[in-house]
Amino acid sequence: MAKAISQYFKRIFDDYQVLVMINPQDFTGTELIVHPDGRIEKTDITADEEIFEDLEADEFKPCSALEFQLLLAKA
């Protein structure tokens, strides 16, 4: 079975940002919340097949895997 390539999304709010990584094969992933003080909160998530529509509706935009991975390394 081929390994799915994760997809990455980001939304910047007034004083923090949220980045999301989703595996499109099983809809699992990781959410990172970057707080104004630089603290990074990491949460494992499990979604359903509507996650991509939900992210679009919430105005998340695609972002790079590198940006996500660099922040994940600090979490």
Coordinates of N, CA, C and O in Angstrom, one line a residue, residues 3-48:
K3 N 2.1 5.0 0.7 CA 2.0 5.8 1.9 C 1.4 7.2 1.4 O 1.8 7.7 0.4
A4 N 0.4 7.6 2.1 CA -0.3 8.9 1.8 C 0.6 10.0 2.2 O 1.4 10.0 3.2
I5 N 0.6 11.1 1.3 CA 1.4 12.3 1.6 C 0.5 13.2 2.4 O -0.6 13.6 2.0
S6 N 0.9 13.6 3.6 CA 0.1 14.5 4.5 C -0.1 15.8 3.8 O 0.8 16.3 3.0
Q7 N -1.2 16.5 4.2 CA -1.5 17.8 3.7 C -1.4 18.8 4.8 O -1.8 18.4 6.0
Y8 N -1.0 20.0 4.6 CA -0.7 21.0 5.6 C -1.5 22.2 5.4 O -1.6 22.7 4.3
F9 N -2.1 22.8 6.5 CA -2.9 24.0 6.4 C -2.5 24.9 7.6 O -2.1 24.5 8.6
K10 N -2.9 26.2 7.3 CA -2.5 27.2 8.3 C -3.6 28.3 8.3 O -4.1 28.6 7.3
R11 N -3.8 28.8 9.5 CA -4.7 30.0 9.6 C -4.0 30.9 10.7 O -3.7 30.5 11.8
I12 N -3.9 32.2 10.4 CA -3.4 33.2 11.3 C -4.5 34.0 11.9 O -5.3 34.6 11.1
F13 N -4.6 34.0 13.2 CA -5.7 34.7 13.9 C -5.0 36.0 14.4 O -3.8 36.3 14.0
D14 N -5.7 36.9 15.1 CA -5.1 38.1 15.6 C -3.8 38.0 16.3 O -2.8 38.7 16.0
D15 N -3.7 37.1 17.3 CA -2.5 37.0 18.1 C -1.9 35.6 18.2 O -1.1 35.3 19.0
Y16 N -2.4 34.7 17.4 CA -1.9 33.3 17.4 C -2.1 32.7 16.0 O -2.9 33.2 15.2
Q17 N -1.5 31.6 15.8 CA -1.8 30.9 14.5 C -2.0 29.4 14.8 O -1.5 28.8 15.8
V18 N -2.7 28.7 13.9 CA -3.0 27.3 14.0 C -2.5 26.7 12.7 O -2.8 27.1 11.6
L19 N -1.7 25.6 12.8 CA -1.3 24.8 11.7 C -1.8 23.4 11.9 O -1.9 22.9 13.0
V20 N -2.2 22.8 10.8 CA -2.8 21.4 10.9 C -2.2 20.5 9.8 O -2.0 21.0 8.7
M21 N -1.8 19.3 10.2 CA -1.3 18.3 9.3 C -2.4 17.2 9.3 O -2.8 16.7 10.3
I22 N -2.8 16.8 8.0 CA -3.8 15.8 7.9 C -3.3 14.7 7.0 O -2.8 15.0 5.9
N23 N -3.4 13.4 7.4 CA -3.1 12.3 6.5 C -4.5 12.0 5.8 O -5.4 11.6 6.4
P24 N -4.5 12.2 4.4 CA -5.7 12.0 3.7 C -6.2 10.6 3.6 O -7.4 10.3 3.2
Q25 N -5.4 9.7 4.0 CA -5.8 8.2 3.9 C -6.7 7.8 5.1 O -7.7 7.1 4.9
D26 N -6.3 8.3 6.3 CA -7.1 7.9 7.5 C -7.7 9.1 8.3 O -8.3 8.9 9.3
F27 N -7.4 10.3 7.8 CA -7.9 11.5 8.4 C -7.4 11.8 9.8 O -8.1 12.4 10.6
T28 N -6.2 11.2 10.1 CA -5.6 11.5 11.4 C -4.6 12.6 11.1 O -4.2 12.9 10.0
G29 N -4.2 13.3 12.2 CA -3.2 14.3 12.0 C -2.8 15.0 13.3 O -3.0 14.5 14.4
T30 N -2.2 16.2 13.2 CA -1.7 16.9 14.3 C -2.1 18.4 14.1 O -2.0 18.9 13.0
E31 N -2.5 19.0 15.2 CA -2.8 20.4 15.2 C -1.7 21.1 16.1 O -1.4 20.7 17.2
L32 N -1.2 22.2 15.6 CA -0.2 23.0 16.4 C -0.9 24.4 16.6 O -1.3 25.0 15.6
I33 N -0.9 24.9 17.8 CA -1.3 26.2 18.1 C -0.1 27.0 18.6 O 0.6 26.6 19.6
V34 N 0.3 28.0 17.9 CA 1.4 28.9 18.2 C 0.9 30.1 18.9 O 0.2 30.9 18.3
H35 N 1.2 30.2 20.2 CA 0.7 31.3 21.0 C 1.6 32.5 20.9 O 2.8 32.4 20.5
P36 N 1.1 33.7 21.2 CA 1.9 35.0 21.1 C 3.3 34.9 21.8 O 4.2 35.5 21.4
D37 N 3.3 34.2 22.9 CA 4.6 34.1 23.7 C 5.6 33.1 23.1 O 6.6 32.8 23.7
G38 N 5.2 32.5 22.0 CA 6.1 31.5 21.3 C 5.8 30.0 21.7 O 6.3 29.1 21.1
R39 N 5.0 29.9 22.8 CA 4.7 28.5 23.2 C 3.9 27.8 22.1 O 3.0 28.4 21.5
I40 N 4.2 26.5 21.9 CA 3.5 25.7 20.9 C 2.8 24.6 21.6 O 3.3 23.8 22.3
E41 N 1.5 24.5 21.3 CA 0.6 23.5 21.9 C 0.3 22.5 20.8 O -0.1 22.8 19.7
K42 N 0.6 21.2 21.1 CA 0.4 20.1 20.1 C -0.7 19.2 20.5 O -0.8 18.8 21.6
T43 N -1.6 18.9 19.5 CA -2.7 18.0 19.8 C -2.9 17.0 18.6 O -2.9 17.4 17.5
D44 N -3.0 15.7 18.9 CA -3.2 14.7 17.9 C -4.7 14.8 17.6 O -5.5 14.9 18.6
I45 N -5.1 14.7 16.4 CA -6.5 14.8 16.0 C -6.9 13.6 15.1 O -6.1 13.0 14.4
T46 N -8.2 13.3 15.2 CA -8.8 12.3 14.3 C -10.0 13.0 13.7 O -10.9 13.5 14.5
A47 N -10.1 13.0 12.4 CA -11.2 13.7 11.8 C -12.0 12.7 10.9 O -11.8 11.5 11.0
D48 N -12.9 13.3 10.1 CA -13.6 12.5 9.1 C -13.3 13.0 7.7 O -12.6 13.9 7.5

